[in-house]
Short mmCIF file of C-alpha atoms and ligand atoms in Angstrom, two decimals:
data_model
loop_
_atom_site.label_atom_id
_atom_site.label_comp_id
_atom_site.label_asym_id
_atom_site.label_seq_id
_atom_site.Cartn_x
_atom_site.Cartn_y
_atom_site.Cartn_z
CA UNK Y 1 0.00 0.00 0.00
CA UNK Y 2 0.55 3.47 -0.89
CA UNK Y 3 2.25 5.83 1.95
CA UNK Y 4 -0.32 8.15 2.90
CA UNK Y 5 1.97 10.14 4.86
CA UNK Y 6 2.60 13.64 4.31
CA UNK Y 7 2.70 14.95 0.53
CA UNK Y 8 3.55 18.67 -0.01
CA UNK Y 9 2.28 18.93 -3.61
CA UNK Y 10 -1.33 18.07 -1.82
CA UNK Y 11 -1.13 21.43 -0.37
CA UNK Y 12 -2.21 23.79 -3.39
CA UNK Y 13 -4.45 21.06 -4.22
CA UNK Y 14 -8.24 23.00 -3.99
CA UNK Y 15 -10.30 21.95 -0.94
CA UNK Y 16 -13.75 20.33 -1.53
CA UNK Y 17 -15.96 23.76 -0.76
CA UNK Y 18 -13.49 25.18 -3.74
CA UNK Y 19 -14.08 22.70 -6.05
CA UNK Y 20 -18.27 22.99 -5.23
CA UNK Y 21 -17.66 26.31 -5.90
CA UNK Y 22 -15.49 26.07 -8.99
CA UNK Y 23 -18.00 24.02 -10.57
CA UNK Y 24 -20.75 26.50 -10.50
CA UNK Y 25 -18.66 28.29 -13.04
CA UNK Y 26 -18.96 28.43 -16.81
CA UNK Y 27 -15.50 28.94 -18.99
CA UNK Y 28 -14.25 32.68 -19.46
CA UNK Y 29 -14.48 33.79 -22.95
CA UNK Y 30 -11.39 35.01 -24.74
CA UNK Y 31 -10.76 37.74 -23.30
CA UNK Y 32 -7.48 39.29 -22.06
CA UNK Y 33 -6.15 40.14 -18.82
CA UNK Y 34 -3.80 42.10 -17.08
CA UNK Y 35 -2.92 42.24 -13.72
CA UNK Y 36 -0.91 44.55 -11.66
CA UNK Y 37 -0.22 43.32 -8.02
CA UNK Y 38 1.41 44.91 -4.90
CA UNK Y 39 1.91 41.23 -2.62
CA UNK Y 40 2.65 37.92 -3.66
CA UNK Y 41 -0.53 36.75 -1.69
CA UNK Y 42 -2.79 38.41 -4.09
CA UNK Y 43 -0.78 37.64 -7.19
CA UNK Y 44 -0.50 33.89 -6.04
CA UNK Y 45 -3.84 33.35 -6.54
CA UNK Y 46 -4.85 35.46 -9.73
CA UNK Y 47 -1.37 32.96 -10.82
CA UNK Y 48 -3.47 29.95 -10.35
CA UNK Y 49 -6.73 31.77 -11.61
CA UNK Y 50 -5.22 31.68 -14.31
CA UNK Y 51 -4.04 27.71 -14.81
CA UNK Y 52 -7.73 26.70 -14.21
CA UNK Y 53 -9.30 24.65 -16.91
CA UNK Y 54 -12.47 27.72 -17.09
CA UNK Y 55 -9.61 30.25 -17.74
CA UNK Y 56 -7.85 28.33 -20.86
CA UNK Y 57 -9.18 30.66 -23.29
CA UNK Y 58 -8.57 33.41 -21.41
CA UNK Y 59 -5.28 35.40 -21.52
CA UNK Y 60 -3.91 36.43 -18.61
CA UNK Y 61 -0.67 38.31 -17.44
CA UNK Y 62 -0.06 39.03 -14.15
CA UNK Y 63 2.80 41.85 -13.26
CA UNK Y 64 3.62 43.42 -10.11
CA UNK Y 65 4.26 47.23 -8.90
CA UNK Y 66 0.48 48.23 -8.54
CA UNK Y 67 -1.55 51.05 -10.16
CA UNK Y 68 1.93 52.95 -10.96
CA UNK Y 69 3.28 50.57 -13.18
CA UNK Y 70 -0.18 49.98 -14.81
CA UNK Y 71 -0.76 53.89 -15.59
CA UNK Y 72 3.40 53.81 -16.55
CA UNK Y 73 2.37 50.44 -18.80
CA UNK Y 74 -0.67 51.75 -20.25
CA UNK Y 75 1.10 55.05 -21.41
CA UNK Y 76 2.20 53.02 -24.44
CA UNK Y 77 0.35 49.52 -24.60
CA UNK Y 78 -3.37 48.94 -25.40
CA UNK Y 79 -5.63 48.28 -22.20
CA UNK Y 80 -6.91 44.68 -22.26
CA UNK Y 81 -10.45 43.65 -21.91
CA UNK Y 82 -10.17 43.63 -18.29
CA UNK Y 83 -7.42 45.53 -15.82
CA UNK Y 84 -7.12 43.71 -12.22
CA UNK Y 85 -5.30 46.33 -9.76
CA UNK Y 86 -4.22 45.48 -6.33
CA UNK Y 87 -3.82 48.22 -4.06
CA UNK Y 88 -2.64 49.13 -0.33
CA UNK Y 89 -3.49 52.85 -0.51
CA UNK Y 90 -6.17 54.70 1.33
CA UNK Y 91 -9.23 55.63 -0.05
CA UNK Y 92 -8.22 58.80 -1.19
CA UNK Y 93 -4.97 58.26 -2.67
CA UNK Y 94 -6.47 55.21 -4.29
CA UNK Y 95 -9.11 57.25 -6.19
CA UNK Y 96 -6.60 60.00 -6.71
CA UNK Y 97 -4.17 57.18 -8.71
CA UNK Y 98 -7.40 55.81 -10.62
CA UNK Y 99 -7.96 59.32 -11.81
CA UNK Y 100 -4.31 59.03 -13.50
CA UNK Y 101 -5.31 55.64 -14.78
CA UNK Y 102 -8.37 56.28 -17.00
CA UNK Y 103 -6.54 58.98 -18.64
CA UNK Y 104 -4.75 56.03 -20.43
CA UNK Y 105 -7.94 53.54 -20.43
CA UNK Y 106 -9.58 52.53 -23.15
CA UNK Y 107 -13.58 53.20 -22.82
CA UNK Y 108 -13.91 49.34 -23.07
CA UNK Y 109 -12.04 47.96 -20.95
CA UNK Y 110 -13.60 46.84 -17.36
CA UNK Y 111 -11.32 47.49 -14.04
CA UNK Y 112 -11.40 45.27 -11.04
CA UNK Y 113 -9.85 46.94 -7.76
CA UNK Y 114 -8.20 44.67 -4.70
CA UNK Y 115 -7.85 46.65 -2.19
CA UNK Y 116 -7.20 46.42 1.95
CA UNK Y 117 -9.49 48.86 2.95
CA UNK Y 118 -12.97 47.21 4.40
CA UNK Y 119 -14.76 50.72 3.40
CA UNK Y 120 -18.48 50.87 2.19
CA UNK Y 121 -17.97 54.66 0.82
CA UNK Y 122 -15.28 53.62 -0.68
CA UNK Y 123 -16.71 50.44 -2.51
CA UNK Y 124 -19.90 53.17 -3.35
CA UNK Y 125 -17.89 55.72 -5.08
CA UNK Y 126 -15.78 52.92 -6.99
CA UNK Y 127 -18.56 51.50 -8.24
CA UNK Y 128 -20.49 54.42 -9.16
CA UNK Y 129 -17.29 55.42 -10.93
CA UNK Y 130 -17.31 52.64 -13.66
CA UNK Y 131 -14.97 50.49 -11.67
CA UNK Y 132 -17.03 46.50 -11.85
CA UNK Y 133 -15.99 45.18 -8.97
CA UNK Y 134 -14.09 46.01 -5.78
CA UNK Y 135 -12.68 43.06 -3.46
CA UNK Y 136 -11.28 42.84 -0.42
CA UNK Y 137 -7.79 41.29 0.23
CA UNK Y 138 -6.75 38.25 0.79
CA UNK Y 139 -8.68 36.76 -1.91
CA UNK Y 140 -8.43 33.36 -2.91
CA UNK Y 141 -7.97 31.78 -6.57
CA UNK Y 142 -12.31 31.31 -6.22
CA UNK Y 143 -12.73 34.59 -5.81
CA UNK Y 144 -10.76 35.81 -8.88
CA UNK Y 145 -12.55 33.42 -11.04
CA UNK Y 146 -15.99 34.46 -9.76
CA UNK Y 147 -15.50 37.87 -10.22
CA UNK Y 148 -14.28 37.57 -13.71
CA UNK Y 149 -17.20 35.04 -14.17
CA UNK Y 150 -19.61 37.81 -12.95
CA UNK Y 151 -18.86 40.39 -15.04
CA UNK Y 152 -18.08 38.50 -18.45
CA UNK Y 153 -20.01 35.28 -18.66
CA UNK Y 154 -23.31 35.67 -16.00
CA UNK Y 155 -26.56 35.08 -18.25
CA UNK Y 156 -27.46 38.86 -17.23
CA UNK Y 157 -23.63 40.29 -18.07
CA UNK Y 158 -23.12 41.78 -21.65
CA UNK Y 159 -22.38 40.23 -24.39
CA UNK Y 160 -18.80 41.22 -24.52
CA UNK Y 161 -18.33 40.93 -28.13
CA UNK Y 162 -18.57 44.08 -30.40
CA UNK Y 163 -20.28 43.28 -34.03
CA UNK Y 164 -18.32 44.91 -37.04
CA UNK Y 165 -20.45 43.98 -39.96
CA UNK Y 166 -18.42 44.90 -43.38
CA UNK Y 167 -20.74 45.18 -47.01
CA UNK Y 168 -19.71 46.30 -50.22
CA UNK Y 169 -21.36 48.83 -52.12
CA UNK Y 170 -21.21 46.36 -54.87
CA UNK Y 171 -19.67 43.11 -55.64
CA UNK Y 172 -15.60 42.89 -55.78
CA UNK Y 173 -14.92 46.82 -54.42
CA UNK Y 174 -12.37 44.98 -51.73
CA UNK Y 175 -14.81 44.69 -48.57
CA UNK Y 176 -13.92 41.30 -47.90
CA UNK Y 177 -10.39 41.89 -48.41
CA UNK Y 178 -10.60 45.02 -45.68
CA UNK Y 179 -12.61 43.23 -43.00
CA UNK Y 180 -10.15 40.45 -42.69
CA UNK Y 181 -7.08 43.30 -42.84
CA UNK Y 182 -8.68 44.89 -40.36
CA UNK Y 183 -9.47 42.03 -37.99
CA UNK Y 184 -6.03 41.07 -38.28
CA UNK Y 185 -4.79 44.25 -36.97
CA UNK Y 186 -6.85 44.72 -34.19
CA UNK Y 187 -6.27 41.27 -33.17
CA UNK Y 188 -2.07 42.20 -33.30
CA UNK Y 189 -2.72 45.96 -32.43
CA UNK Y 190 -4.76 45.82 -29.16
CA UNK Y 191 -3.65 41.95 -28.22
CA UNK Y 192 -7.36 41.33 -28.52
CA UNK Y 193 -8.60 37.90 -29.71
CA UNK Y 194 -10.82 38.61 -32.94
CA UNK Y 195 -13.39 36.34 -34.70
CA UNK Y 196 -14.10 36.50 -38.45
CA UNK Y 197 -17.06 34.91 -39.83
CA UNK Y 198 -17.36 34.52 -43.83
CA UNK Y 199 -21.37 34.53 -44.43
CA UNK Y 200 -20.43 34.26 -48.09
CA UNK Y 201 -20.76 30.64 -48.34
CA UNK Y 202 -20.80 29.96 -52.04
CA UNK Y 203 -17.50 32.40 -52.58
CA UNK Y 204 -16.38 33.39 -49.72
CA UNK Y 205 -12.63 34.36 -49.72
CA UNK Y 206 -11.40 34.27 -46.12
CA UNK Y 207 -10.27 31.11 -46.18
CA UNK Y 208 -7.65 31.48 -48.98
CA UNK Y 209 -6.58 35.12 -47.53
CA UNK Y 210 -5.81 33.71 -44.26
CA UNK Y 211 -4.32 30.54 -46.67
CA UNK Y 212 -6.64 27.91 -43.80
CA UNK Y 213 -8.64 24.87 -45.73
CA UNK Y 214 -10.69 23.73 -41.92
CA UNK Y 215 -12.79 20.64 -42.44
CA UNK Y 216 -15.43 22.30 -40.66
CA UNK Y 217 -16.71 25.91 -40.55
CA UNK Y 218 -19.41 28.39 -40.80
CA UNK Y 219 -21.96 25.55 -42.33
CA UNK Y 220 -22.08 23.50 -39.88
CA UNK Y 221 -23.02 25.76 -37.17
CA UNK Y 222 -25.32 27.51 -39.32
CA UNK Y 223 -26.94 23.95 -40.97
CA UNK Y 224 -27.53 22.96 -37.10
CA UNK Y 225 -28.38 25.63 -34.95
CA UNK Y 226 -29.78 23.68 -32.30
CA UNK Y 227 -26.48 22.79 -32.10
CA UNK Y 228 -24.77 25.60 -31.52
CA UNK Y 229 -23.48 26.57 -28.18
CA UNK Y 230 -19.78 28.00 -27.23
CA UNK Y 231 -18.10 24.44 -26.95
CA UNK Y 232 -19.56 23.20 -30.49
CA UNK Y 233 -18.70 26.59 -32.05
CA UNK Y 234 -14.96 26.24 -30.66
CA UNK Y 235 -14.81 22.96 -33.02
CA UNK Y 236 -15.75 24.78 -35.97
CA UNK Y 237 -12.83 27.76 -35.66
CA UNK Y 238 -9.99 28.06 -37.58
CA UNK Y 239 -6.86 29.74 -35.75
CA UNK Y 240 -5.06 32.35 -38.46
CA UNK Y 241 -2.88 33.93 -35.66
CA UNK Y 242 -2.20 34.26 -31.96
CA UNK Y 243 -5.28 35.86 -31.25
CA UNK Y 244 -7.13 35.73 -34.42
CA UNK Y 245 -9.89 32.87 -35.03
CA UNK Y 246 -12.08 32.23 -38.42
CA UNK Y 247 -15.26 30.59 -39.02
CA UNK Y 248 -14.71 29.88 -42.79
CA UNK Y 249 -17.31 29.69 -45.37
CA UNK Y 250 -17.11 26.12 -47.37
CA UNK Y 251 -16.76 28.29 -50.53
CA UNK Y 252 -18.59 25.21 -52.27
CA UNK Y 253 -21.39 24.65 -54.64
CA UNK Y 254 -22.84 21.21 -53.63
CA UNK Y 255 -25.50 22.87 -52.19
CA UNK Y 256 -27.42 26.35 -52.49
CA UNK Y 257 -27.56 28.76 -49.23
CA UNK Y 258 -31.47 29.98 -49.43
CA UNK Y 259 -31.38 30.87 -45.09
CA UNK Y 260 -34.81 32.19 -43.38
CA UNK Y 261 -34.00 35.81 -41.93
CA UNK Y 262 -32.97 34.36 -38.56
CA UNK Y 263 -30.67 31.44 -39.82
CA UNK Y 264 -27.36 33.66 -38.43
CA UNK Y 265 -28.81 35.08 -35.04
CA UNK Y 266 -27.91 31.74 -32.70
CA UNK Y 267 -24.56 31.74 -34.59
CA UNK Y 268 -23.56 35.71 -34.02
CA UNK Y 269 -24.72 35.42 -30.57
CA UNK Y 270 -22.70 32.58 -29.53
CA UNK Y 271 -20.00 34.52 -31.39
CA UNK Y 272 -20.42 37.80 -29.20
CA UNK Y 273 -20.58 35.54 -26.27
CA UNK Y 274 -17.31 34.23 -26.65
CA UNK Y 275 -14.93 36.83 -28.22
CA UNK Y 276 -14.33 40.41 -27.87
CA UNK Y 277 -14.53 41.41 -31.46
CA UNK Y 278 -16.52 39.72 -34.08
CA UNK Y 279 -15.89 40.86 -37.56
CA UNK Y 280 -18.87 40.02 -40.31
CA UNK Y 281 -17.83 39.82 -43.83
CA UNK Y 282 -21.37 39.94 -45.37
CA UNK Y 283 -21.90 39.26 -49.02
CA UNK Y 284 -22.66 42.03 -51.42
CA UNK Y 285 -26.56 40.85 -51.52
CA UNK Y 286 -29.45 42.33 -50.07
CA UNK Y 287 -31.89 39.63 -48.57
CA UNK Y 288 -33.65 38.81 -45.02
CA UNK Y 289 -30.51 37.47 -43.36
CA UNK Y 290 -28.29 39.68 -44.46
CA UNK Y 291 -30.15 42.88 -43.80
CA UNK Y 292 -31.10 41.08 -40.46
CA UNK Y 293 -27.59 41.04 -39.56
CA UNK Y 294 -26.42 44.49 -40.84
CA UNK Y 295 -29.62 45.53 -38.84
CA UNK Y 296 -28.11 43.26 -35.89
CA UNK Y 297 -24.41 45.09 -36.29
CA UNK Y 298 -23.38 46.98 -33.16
CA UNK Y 299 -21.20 48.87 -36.05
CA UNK Y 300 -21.61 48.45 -40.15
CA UNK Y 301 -18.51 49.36 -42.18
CA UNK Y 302 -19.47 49.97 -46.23
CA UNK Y 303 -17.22 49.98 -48.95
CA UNK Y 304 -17.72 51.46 -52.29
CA UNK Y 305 -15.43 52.64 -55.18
CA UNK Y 306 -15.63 56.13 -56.49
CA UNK Y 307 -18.27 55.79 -59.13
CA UNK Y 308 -21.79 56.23 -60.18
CA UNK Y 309 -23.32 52.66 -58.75
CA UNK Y 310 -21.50 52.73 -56.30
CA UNK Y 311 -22.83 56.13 -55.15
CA UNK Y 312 -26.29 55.17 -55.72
CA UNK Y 313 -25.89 51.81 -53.86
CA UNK Y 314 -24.40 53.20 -50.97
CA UNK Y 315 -26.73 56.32 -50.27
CA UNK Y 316 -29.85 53.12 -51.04
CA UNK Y 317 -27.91 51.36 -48.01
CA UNK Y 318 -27.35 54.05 -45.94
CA UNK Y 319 -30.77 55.61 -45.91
CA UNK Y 320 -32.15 52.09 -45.63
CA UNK Y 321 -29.79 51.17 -42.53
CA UNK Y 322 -30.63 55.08 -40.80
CA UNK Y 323 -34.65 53.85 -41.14
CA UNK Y 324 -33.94 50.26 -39.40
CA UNK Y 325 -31.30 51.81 -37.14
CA UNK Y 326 -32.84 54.99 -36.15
CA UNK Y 327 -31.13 55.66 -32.95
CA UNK Y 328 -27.35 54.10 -34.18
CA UNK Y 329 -24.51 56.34 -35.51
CA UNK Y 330 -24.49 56.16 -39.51
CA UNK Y 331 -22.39 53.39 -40.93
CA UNK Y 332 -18.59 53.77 -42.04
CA UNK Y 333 -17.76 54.76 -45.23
CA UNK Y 334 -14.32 53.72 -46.78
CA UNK Y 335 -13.63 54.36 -50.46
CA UNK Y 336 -11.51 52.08 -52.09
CA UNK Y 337 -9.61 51.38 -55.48
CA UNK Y 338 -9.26 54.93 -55.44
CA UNK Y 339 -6.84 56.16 -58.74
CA UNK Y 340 -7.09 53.58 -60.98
CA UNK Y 341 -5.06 54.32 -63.90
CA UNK Y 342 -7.24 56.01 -66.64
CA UNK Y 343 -10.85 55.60 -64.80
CA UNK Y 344 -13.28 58.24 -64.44
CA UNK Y 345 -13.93 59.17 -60.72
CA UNK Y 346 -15.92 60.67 -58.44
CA UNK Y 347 -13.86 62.84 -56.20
CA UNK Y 348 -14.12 61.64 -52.30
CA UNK Y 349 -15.80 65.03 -52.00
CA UNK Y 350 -18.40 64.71 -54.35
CA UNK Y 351 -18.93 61.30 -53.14
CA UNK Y 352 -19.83 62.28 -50.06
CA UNK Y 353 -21.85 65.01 -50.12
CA UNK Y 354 -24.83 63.21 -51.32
CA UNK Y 355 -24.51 61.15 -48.05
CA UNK Y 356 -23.73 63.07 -45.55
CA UNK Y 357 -21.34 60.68 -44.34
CA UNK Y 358 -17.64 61.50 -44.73
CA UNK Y 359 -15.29 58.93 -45.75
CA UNK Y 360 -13.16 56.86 -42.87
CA UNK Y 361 -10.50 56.00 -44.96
CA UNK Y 362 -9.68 56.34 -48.69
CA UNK Y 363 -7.46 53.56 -49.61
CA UNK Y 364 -5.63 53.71 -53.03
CA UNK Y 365 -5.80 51.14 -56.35
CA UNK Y 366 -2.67 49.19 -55.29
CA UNK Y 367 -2.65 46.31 -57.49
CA UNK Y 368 0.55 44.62 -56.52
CA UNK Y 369 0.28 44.85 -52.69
CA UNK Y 370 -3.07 43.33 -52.84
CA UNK Y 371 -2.69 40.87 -55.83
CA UNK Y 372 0.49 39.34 -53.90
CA UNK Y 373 -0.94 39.32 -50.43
CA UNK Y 374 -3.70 37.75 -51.92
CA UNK Y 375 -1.57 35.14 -53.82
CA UNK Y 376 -0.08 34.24 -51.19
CA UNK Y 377 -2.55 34.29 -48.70
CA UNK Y 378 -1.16 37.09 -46.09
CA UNK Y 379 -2.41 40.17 -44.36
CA UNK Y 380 -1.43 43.50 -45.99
CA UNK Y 381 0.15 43.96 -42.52
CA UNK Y 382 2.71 40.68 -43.12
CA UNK Y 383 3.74 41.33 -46.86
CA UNK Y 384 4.50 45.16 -46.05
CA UNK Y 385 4.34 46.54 -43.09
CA UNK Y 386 5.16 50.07 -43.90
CA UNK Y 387 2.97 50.39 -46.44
CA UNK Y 388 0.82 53.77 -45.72
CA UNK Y 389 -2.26 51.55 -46.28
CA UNK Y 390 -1.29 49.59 -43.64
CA UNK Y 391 -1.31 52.40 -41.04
CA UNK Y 392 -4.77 53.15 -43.06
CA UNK Y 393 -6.01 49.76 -41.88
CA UNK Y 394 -4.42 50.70 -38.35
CA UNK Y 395 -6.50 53.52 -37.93
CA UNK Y 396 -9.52 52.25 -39.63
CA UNK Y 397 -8.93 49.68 -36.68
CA UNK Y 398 -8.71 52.07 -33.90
CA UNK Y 399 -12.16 54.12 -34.73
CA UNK Y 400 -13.63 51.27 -34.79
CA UNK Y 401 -12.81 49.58 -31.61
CA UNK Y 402 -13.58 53.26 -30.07
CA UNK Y 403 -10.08 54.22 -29.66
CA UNK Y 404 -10.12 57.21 -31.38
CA UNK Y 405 -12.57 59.75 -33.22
CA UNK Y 406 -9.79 60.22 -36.19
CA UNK Y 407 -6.13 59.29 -35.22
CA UNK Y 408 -4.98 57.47 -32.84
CA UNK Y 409 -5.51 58.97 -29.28
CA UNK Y 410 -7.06 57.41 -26.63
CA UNK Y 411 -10.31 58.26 -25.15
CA UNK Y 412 -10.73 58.40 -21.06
CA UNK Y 413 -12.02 55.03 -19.71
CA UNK Y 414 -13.68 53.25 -18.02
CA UNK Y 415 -16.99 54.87 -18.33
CA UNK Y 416 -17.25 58.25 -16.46
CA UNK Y 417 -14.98 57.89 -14.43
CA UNK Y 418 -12.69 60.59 -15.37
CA UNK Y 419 -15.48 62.93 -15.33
CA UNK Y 420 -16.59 62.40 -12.18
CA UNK Y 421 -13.15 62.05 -10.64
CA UNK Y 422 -12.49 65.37 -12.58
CA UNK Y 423 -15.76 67.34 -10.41
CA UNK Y 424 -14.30 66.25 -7.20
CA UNK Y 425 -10.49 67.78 -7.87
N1 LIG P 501 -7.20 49.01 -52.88
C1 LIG P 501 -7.08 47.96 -53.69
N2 LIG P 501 -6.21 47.97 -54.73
C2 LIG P 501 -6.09 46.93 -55.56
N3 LIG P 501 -6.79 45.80 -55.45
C3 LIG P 501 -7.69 45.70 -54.43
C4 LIG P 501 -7.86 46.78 -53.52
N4 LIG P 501 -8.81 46.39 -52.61
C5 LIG P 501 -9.18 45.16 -52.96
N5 LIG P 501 -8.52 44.73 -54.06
C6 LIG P 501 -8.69 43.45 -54.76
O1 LIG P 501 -10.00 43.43 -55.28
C7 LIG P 501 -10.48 42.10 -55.37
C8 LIG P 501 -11.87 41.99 -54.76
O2 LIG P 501 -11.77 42.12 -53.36
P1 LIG P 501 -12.80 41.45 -52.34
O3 LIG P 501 -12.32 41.81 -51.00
O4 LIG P 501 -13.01 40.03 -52.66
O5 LIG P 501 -14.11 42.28 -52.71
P2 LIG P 501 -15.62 42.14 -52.17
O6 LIG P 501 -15.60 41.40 -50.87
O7 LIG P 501 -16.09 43.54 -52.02
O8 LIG P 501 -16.34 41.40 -53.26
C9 LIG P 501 -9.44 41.24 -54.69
O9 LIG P 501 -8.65 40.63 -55.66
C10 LIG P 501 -8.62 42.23 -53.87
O10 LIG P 501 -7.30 41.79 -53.68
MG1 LIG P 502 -16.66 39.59 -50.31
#
């Protein structure tokens, strides 16, 4: 028989009540996470947080030196979907240090304090602040995975993932080709995992840009959508980069795609449920699903060329989209193929005034970065990464993750914080 003496590895083993606990718990979407700790007894357990099975898709980074180092860190890096501080100051210097913080915050992202003061007011103003949660020290590896749990994956939380839904004006103006450019930067740019799903399922061209062939994809999940739940639509992904995942369109003729108006709804909202961004590359067609999900979009990026159809087409969607989406911003204009050689234009001017809607970006006919990033299925971003278009798809990338109006200069966070903070000086 075994010797049941002693065994020190036992000791970080959980105890029962942590494992009853645990269990209650559904798995963290992919999200990421940064944490910036003051002991070892509060990193320890956001540490093994971390290595738990519900946090795998999660990622997480845990650093130490408290709110200074985050505001110092965040001065130049992106703010992650969530912030985890631990801090030993009072009240008052506490809220004086969060004030420097969401100067550098990105609207988005959610902040969870650990602090060692036991203070009602305290927790009051926090929370009416913007702040989601704030915990009391010591915490244990339960209590880091519930409060994550609470605010990202609770039936009652947010869906954490944003919509981009990308159309063309008309059929082969480069939509598809921007949506996946741009997913792939924000993915690389903000460290933020990204989902791309290709409705086009006849044509669709995501899978050779991001050069995948998956067994499996979007037609599965949308063929079965009793089916569909996060685990199942895990299985159908595609991984293009770190942080980048595709649900690929078969791109197949076997059979036709006729879908009812809601044959995409389970599918996006499983999506939204389980990644921060989900990018929609949506056929140039105009039918119940796909105005059901442009309708659906929490933002709609169209693309057009500068001529005559194109004008028409996109002041038909745009009126259209400002009748189903009365109380949304108007969607995103970027002109593209601008300058082809010999081709009558439109001026970006003359396009616009029609609209009312000013161009994003205007991104110039550049046959040979696109035709060989195409052929060889890579990301403007990997074939030339100085290109000015890139930094076009860079900042097309930040206005739309609400990281800047125009350029790219961060916004206050977390909510109102800074503007209540800012009455109390
Ligand atoms: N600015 C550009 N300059 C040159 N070629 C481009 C540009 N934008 C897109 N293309 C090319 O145009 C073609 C059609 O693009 P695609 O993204 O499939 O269009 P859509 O999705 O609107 O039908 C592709 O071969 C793509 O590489
Ligand atoms: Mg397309």
């Amino acid at each position: 028989m075994e010797n049941l003496a002693y065994d020190p590895d036992l000791e970080s083993a959980a105890s029962t009540q942590d494992v009853a606990a645990m269990s209650a718990l559904r798995p963290v979407p992919r999200i990421s996470i940064q944490a910036f700790c003051e002991t070892e007894s509060v990193a320890g357990p956001i540490e093994r947080a971390g290595e738990d099975r519900r946090m795998a898709k999660a990622h997480l980074k845990v650093h130490m030196g408290g709110v200074p180092t985050a505001i110092e860190f965040y001065h130049s890096a992106p703010t992650p979907n969530l912030v985890i501080l631990e801090s030993r100051s009072e009240p008052k210097a506490l809220l004086a240090s969060l004030r420097e913080l969401s100067e550098v915050c990105d609207p988005s992202t959610k902040v969870v304090i650990i602090g060692h003061y036991n203070d009602v007011g305290l927790y009051r103003e926090l929370i009416r602040s913007g702040i989601s949660e704030y915990v009391v020290a010591p915490i244990s590896m339960v209590d880091v995975v519930s409060v994550i749990t609470s605010i990202f994956v609770d039936p009652d939380a947010e869906p954490i993932g944003r919509s981009i839904a990308f159309i063309g004006a008309k059929g082969g103006v480069g939509s598809s080709t921007i949506a996946h450019n741009v997913a792939w930067s924000m993915s690389t740019l903000f460290s933020s995992e990204v989902m791309v799903a290709d409705l086009d399922l006849a044509f669709g061209t995501a899978n050779i840009n991001f050069d995948q062939d998956p067994a499996q994809g979007i037609a599965e999940a949308v063929f079965s959508p009793e089916r569909i739940d996060e685990v199942y639509l895990d299985r159908l992904l595609a991984q293009c980069a770190e942080r980048l995942s595709l649900l690929a369109a078969p791109s197949t003729l076997d059979r036709v795609y006729d879908f009812d108006s809601e044959a995409f709804s389970q599918l996006i909202d499983t999506a939204q449920r389980s990644a921060p961004l989900l990018v929609l590359d949506v056929p140039h067609i105009w039918s119940g699903w796909s105005k059901n999900t442009l309708m659906k979009a929490d933002e709609i990026v169209i693309t057009a060329t500068p001529e005559l159809a194109n004008l028409r087409n996109t002041k038909n969607l745009i009126d259209m989209l400002a009748k189903l989406r009365p109380n949304d911003a108007a969607p995103k204009l970027i002109l593209n193929q601008v300058g082809v050689p010999k081709r009558p234009e439109i001026s970006a001017a003359d396009f616009a005034e029609p609209l009312g809607v000013t161009p994003m970006a205007v991104i110039p006919f550049e046959p040979q970065l696109f035709g060989n990033a195409a052929n060889n299925g890579r990301m403007l971003g990997e074939m030339d990464a100085k290109n000015p278009i890139v930094q076009t798809i860079s900042e097309i990338s930040h206005v739309l993750t609400g990281r800047s109006e125009l350029k790219s200069k961060k916004k206050a966070g977390f909510g109102s914080l800074l503007d209540r903070l800012k009455l109390k000086k």
